[in-house]
Amino acid sequence: MTDFPLTRRHLFLGLGATALAASLVSCSAKDTTQELAGQLAEALSKKDIAEIEFSAESAVSPADDYKKIVAYIGESTPTVTVAGIDSADSGKTVRLAWSWAIPGADQKWEYETQVALTETDKKWLPTWDPALVHPKLKESQGLYAKTEEAKRGDILGASDKLLVTLRPVVIVGLDKSVLTTAQEQETSARALAKLLEIDADTYVQAVKNGGEQQFVVAITLRQEAFDALDGAQLDVIAGSHTVSTTKELAPSAQFAPDILGTVGEITAEDIEKSNGALSAGDVTGKGGLQEKFNSLLAGSNGYSVSLINLDEQGVLLEGGTPEELTSVEPVSGSNLTTTLDADLQQKAVDLLKDQTSPSALIALRVSTGEVLVAANGEASEGYSTALLAQYAPGSTFKIATSLALLRKGMTAQSTVNCSETAQVEGRVFKNATGYDPAALGKQPLTVAMAHSCNTAFINERDKVSQADLQNAAQGLGLGMELNLGVATYMGAVPDTDDAVTHAASMIGQGQVTVSPLTMAVMTASAAKGEIVKPVLIKGQSLAEAKPTGSQAVTTAESKELSTLMRAVVTEGYLQDLKNLTPDDAMGKTGTAEFGNDNPPKTHSWVVAVHKDIAVAVVVEDGDLGAVTGQPIVYEFLKML
């Protein structure tokens, strides 16, 4: 079939068959014209009128003629309803209302047509005429539609800096039309796969399955990645071919893919779910903010519908100027603004790149709750460790435990017992290997916090119930109902009367679970003296965060907590942070055991606050928090 000589691609119009109906006039109780009109409208909506009997006046096959008329509109269908039935001199006239839903466009194409009904042998029959489909249609003509895609909106970060926008990419693959034998195809496929560092067997199979003239894509590379390839090696691969284009991309592949999502071609499943809003060849947001706010970002496609001339077989005739019946200009998508700081986010990505297990860094602005950074290490393999991971927080949770103790009358200077071990119903709890003996025994709570004495906090377990511990954690933001625009996990402290579980909860072990986002919020709230509600999206109506606790942290409690967290920097395990300017950083380390290994593996945690920024870092399989997490936090905070 010859392509129509226009530069924009075919439009597939789509709309499911509709319920029929209409207020009909001039119909007696025994009149069958209403039923006939409804059947005709339904058949037209289904684009199959083979079951409709037309009058003998029709010189051609109405069913075949209708198929030719709509062949260049595509696979989707119109909605046709009965607008009314009027009496005429020689019979009756049915008025049909047509409504085409254009994929990706908000505005429908709507008009009315008429069809004559004549009575033959006491039976009413419609008379076929192309004008039944559109008033201007004549014999040997059809409808042709094309779209003009709307420009997709960008995703912006802090200070309106572009995060996701059209960036240059190069599609690399093989042109099978110049590879005449199966051996040539396999040889080239394996050579290209080796150069691109993709799975050779998979690509060889893709080339084998491709059509004889097909360009089989191997990979799409950012322009900078393509430029780094050895061009000479690429050139000598028979059949290698590249296509330069653009794609909606973030600054780098590891730049918040879990949050931003991607833009890609739709699948059959996407088409089915869209109820006619999408058709083959369209693109849509997939995952993250691109999917959540797709309707905002996508805008509305423009389109035009024209009359075209067809030959006897219904093939498009070239030449001539098509008569445009209707057109709608595209409406560009709107930008979406986030709070992410592009420079800080990329710095965090770089700091995590050497971690061999999943890792994350979250940074919040304490004063506003704005999420400045939500970065995951490459080993997270696209999973949102920063927002969704469920880890035991270890000793970073002692911030919440301290708040629970403060609410029972203790202060930062209250004396606690940092014993070598603590036994709870046969379970022996110890301090970290290498714990400073000078910090054992009767010590102020500040010393126990600075040196992260597990036993000191467990020995105070009878002062606070599990419910007290839950309430304190919730008073710092744990468990809050939150809608950032992407999925999050805000942590949980178990309900229990079990003494061992309660003791483990006091030091952030057992069944206590948090995400890095949870710990950043709790740390920020402890520093601010009120629950900090995180914000990621600006200018959109999202449900307000709802803390679940009944008693939020207070300014007075924040002062005591700040004293405890400052001690971790001045005399504890975060002394590298003393080198920051100004020297007022505070925080907490954490090392949470997990798994069944002996010795057990540990999550490495650090939380800190400096210059109105709260940070939480986790490395899933790390060393002590001070060893693995502290250098990352220090390097990040130096940027501020």
Coordinates of C-alpha atoms in Angstrom, one line a residue, residues 242-516:
T242 CA 23.4 4.2 13.7
V243 CA 20.5 6.6 14.0
S244 CA 20.9 9.9 15.8
T245 CA 17.8 11.1 17.6
T246 CA 16.7 12.5 21.0
K247 CA 15.1 11.0 24.1
E248 CA 13.6 12.2 27.3
L249 CA 16.5 11.6 29.7
A250 CA 17.9 12.7 33.1
P251 CA 21.5 14.0 33.3
S252 CA 22.9 10.5 33.8
A253 CA 21.6 6.9 33.9
Q254 CA 21.9 6.7 37.7
F255 CA 20.2 10.1 38.3
A256 CA 17.1 9.1 40.3
P257 CA 15.6 6.7 37.8
D258 CA 13.3 5.3 40.5
I259 CA 11.9 8.8 41.1
L260 CA 11.9 10.2 37.6
G261 CA 10.8 7.1 35.7
T262 CA 11.3 6.9 31.9
V263 CA 9.5 7.7 28.6
G264 CA 9.1 4.8 26.2
E265 CA 7.0 3.4 23.4
I266 CA 3.7 1.9 24.6
T267 CA 2.9 -1.8 24.7
A268 CA -0.2 -3.7 23.8
E269 CA -1.1 -3.7 27.5
D270 CA -0.7 0.1 27.6
I271 CA -3.1 0.5 24.7
E272 CA -5.7 -1.7 26.3
K273 CA -5.5 0.2 29.6
S274 CA -5.7 3.6 27.9
N275 CA -9.3 3.1 26.6
G276 CA -8.4 4.6 23.2
A277 CA -6.2 7.4 24.4
L278 CA -3.1 5.6 23.1
S279 CA -2.3 3.8 19.8
A280 CA 0.7 2.0 18.3
G281 CA 3.8 4.2 18.1
D282 CA 2.8 6.6 20.9
V283 CA 5.1 7.1 23.9
T284 CA 4.1 7.3 27.5
G285 CA 5.6 7.7 31.0
K286 CA 6.7 4.5 32.6
G287 CA 7.3 4.4 36.3
G288 CA 8.0 7.2 38.7
L289 CA 6.9 10.8 38.1
Q290 CA 6.8 10.2 34.3
E291 CA 3.9 7.8 34.8
K292 CA 2.3 9.4 37.8
F293 CA 2.1 12.8 36.0
N294 CA 1.9 11.5 32.4
S295 CA -1.3 13.5 31.6
L296 CA 0.3 16.7 32.8
L297 CA 3.6 16.1 31.0
A298 CA 2.3 14.6 27.8
G299 CA 0.1 17.5 26.7
S300 CA -2.4 16.9 23.9
N301 CA -1.6 15.8 20.4
G302 CA -2.7 17.8 17.4
Y303 CA -4.3 16.1 14.4
S304 CA -5.9 16.6 11.0
V305 CA -8.3 14.5 9.0
S306 CA -8.5 14.8 5.2
L307 CA -10.3 13.4 2.2
I308 CA -8.1 11.1 0.0
N309 CA -8.7 9.4 -3.3
L310 CA -8.7 5.6 -3.6
D311 CA -8.4 3.2 -6.5
E312 CA -10.9 0.4 -7.0
Q313 CA -9.0 -1.8 -4.5
G314 CA -9.0 1.0 -1.9
V315 CA -5.3 1.8 -2.3
L316 CA -4.3 5.4 -1.8
L317 CA -3.8 7.3 -5.1
E318 CA -0.7 9.6 -5.1
G319 CA -0.8 13.1 -6.3
G320 CA -3.4 15.8 -5.8
T321 CA -4.0 18.0 -2.8
P322 CA -6.0 16.4 -0.1
E323 CA -9.0 18.3 1.2
E324 CA -8.7 18.9 4.9
L325 CA -11.8 18.3 6.9
T326 CA -10.7 19.3 10.4
S327 CA -7.5 20.1 12.3
V328 CA -6.5 20.7 15.9
E329 CA -3.1 22.2 17.0
P330 CA -1.1 20.2 19.5
V331 CA -0.9 21.5 23.1
S332 CA 2.5 21.1 24.7
G333 CA 2.8 19.3 28.0
S334 CA 3.4 21.2 31.2
N335 CA 6.6 21.1 33.1
L336 CA 6.8 19.3 36.5
T337 CA 8.9 20.9 39.2
T338 CA 10.6 18.8 41.9
T339 CA 12.8 19.8 44.9
L340 CA 15.8 17.7 43.8
D341 CA 19.0 19.6 43.6
A342 CA 20.8 18.5 40.4
D343 CA 24.3 19.1 41.6
L344 CA 23.8 17.5 45.0
Q345 CA 22.0 14.5 43.5
Q346 CA 24.8 13.8 41.1
K347 CA 27.4 14.2 43.8
A348 CA 25.5 11.6 45.9
V349 CA 25.4 9.2 42.9
D350 CA 29.1 9.6 42.5
L351 CA 29.8 9.0 46.2
L352 CA 27.9 5.7 46.1
K353 CA 29.2 4.3 42.8
D354 CA 31.9 2.2 44.5
Q355 CA 29.6 0.4 46.9
T356 CA 29.2 -3.3 45.9
S357 CA 25.9 -3.8 47.8
P358 CA 22.7 -1.7 47.6
S359 CA 23.1 1.8 49.1
A360 CA 21.4 5.1 49.3
L361 CA 21.7 8.7 50.4
I362 CA 18.8 11.0 51.3
A363 CA 19.1 14.7 52.0
L364 CA 16.3 17.0 53.3
R365 CA 16.2 20.7 53.9
V366 CA 15.3 20.8 57.6
S367 CA 13.4 24.1 57.5
T368 CA 11.1 23.1 54.6
G369 CA 11.2 19.3 54.3
E370 CA 12.3 19.6 50.6
V371 CA 13.9 16.4 49.4
L372 CA 17.1 17.6 47.8
V373 CA 18.7 14.2 47.2
A374 CA 17.3 10.7 46.9
A375 CA 20.2 8.7 45.4
N376 CA 20.8 5.0 45.1
G377 CA 24.0 3.2 44.4
E378 CA 24.5 1.2 41.2
A379 CA 24.3 -2.0 43.1
S380 CA 20.7 -1.2 44.0
E381 CA 20.0 -2.1 40.3
G382 CA 17.2 0.4 39.8
Y383 CA 15.5 -0.4 43.1
S384 CA 14.5 2.6 45.2
T385 CA 16.7 1.8 48.2
A386 CA 16.4 5.4 49.4
L387 CA 12.6 5.5 49.6
L388 CA 11.5 1.9 49.8
A389 CA 14.1 -0.3 51.5
Q390 CA 13.1 -1.8 54.8
Y391 CA 16.1 -2.1 57.0
A392 CA 16.8 -2.3 60.7
P393 CA 18.1 1.1 61.6
G394 CA 20.5 -0.1 64.3
S395 CA 21.9 2.6 66.6
T396 CA 20.6 5.5 64.6
F397 CA 17.2 4.6 66.1
K398 CA 18.7 5.6 69.5
I399 CA 17.5 9.1 68.6
A400 CA 14.0 7.8 69.1
T401 CA 14.9 5.8 72.1
S402 CA 16.5 8.9 73.7
L403 CA 13.3 10.8 73.1
A404 CA 11.3 8.1 74.8
L405 CA 13.7 8.3 77.8
L406 CA 13.5 12.1 77.9
R407 CA 9.7 11.9 78.1
K408 CA 10.2 9.7 81.3
G409 CA 12.1 12.5 83.0
M410 CA 15.7 11.8 81.9
T411 CA 18.0 14.5 80.4
A412 CA 21.1 14.4 78.3
Q413 CA 23.2 14.4 81.5
S414 CA 21.2 11.6 83.2
T415 CA 23.4 8.6 84.3
V416 CA 23.0 5.3 82.6
N417 CA 24.8 1.9 83.1
C418 CA 26.9 0.9 80.1
S419 CA 27.6 -2.7 81.1
E420 CA 29.8 -5.1 79.1
T421 CA 26.7 -7.2 78.4
A422 CA 22.9 -7.1 79.1
Q423 CA 20.9 -10.3 79.5
V424 CA 17.2 -10.4 78.7
E425 CA 15.4 -13.7 79.3
G426 CA 18.5 -15.6 78.2
R427 CA 19.4 -13.4 75.3
V428 CA 22.8 -11.7 75.6
F429 CA 23.2 -8.3 74.1
K430 CA 26.7 -6.9 73.6
N431 CA 28.3 -3.7 72.4
A432 CA 30.2 -3.4 69.1
T433 CA 33.5 -5.1 68.8
G434 CA 36.3 -2.8 69.9
Y435 CA 34.0 -0.7 72.2
D436 CA 36.1 1.7 74.3
P437 CA 36.5 0.3 77.8
A438 CA 36.8 3.9 79.1
A439 CA 33.1 4.5 78.1
L440 CA 31.9 1.5 80.2
G441 CA 30.2 1.7 83.5
K442 CA 28.2 4.6 84.9
Q443 CA 28.1 7.3 82.3
P444 CA 26.1 10.3 81.2
L445 CA 23.5 9.6 78.5
T446 CA 25.6 11.8 76.2
V447 CA 28.6 9.4 76.5
A448 CA 26.4 6.4 75.9
M449 CA 25.0 8.1 72.8
A450 CA 28.4 9.3 71.5
H451 CA 29.9 5.8 71.9
S452 CA 26.7 4.1 70.9
C453 CA 26.5 1.8 74.0
N454 CA 23.9 -0.8 73.3
T455 CA 23.7 -2.1 76.8
A456 CA 23.1 1.4 78.3
F457 CA 19.9 1.8 76.3
I458 CA 18.8 -1.8 76.9
N459 CA 19.3 -1.4 80.6
E460 CA 16.8 1.4 80.6
R461 CA 14.1 -0.7 78.9
D462 CA 11.9 -0.9 82.0
K463 CA 11.5 2.9 81.9
V464 CA 9.7 2.9 78.6
S465 CA 7.2 0.5 77.2
Q466 CA 7.0 -0.6 73.6
A467 CA 4.1 1.8 73.2
D468 CA 6.3 4.6 74.5
L469 CA 9.0 3.7 72.0
Q470 CA 6.5 3.6 69.2
N471 CA 5.1 7.0 70.2
A472 CA 8.5 8.6 70.4
A473 CA 9.5 7.3 66.9
Q474 CA 6.2 8.4 65.5
G475 CA 6.7 11.8 67.2
L476 CA 9.8 12.1 64.9
G477 CA 7.8 11.2 61.8
L478 CA 8.1 7.4 61.6
G479 CA 5.1 5.7 60.0
M480 CA 3.5 9.0 58.7
E481 CA 1.1 8.8 55.8
L482 CA 3.0 10.3 52.9
N483 CA 2.3 11.1 49.3
L484 CA 5.5 12.3 47.6
G485 CA 4.2 11.4 44.1
V486 CA 6.2 8.2 44.2
A487 CA 6.0 5.2 46.5
T488 CA 7.7 5.4 50.0
Y489 CA 8.1 3.4 53.1
M490 CA 8.1 5.3 56.4
G491 CA 8.9 2.6 58.8
A492 CA 7.4 0.6 61.7
V493 CA 8.0 -0.3 65.3
P494 CA 6.4 -3.7 66.2
D495 CA 3.6 -4.1 68.8
T496 CA 4.9 -6.6 71.3
D497 CA 4.9 -7.6 75.0
D498 CA 7.9 -9.8 74.4
A499 CA 10.9 -8.7 76.6
V500 CA 13.6 -9.7 74.1
T501 CA 11.9 -8.0 71.2
H502 CA 11.4 -4.9 73.3
A503 CA 15.1 -4.9 74.3
A504 CA 16.1 -5.3 70.6
S505 CA 13.8 -2.4 69.6
M506 CA 15.6 -0.1 72.1
I507 CA 18.7 -0.3 69.8
G508 CA 16.9 -0.4 66.5
Q509 CA 17.2 -4.2 66.0
G510 CA 14.6 -7.0 66.0
Q511 CA 11.5 -6.1 64.0
V512 CA 12.1 -2.3 63.8
T513 CA 12.3 -1.3 60.1
V514 CA 12.9 2.0 58.4
S515 CA 13.9 3.4 55.0
P516 CA 16.7 5.9 54.5

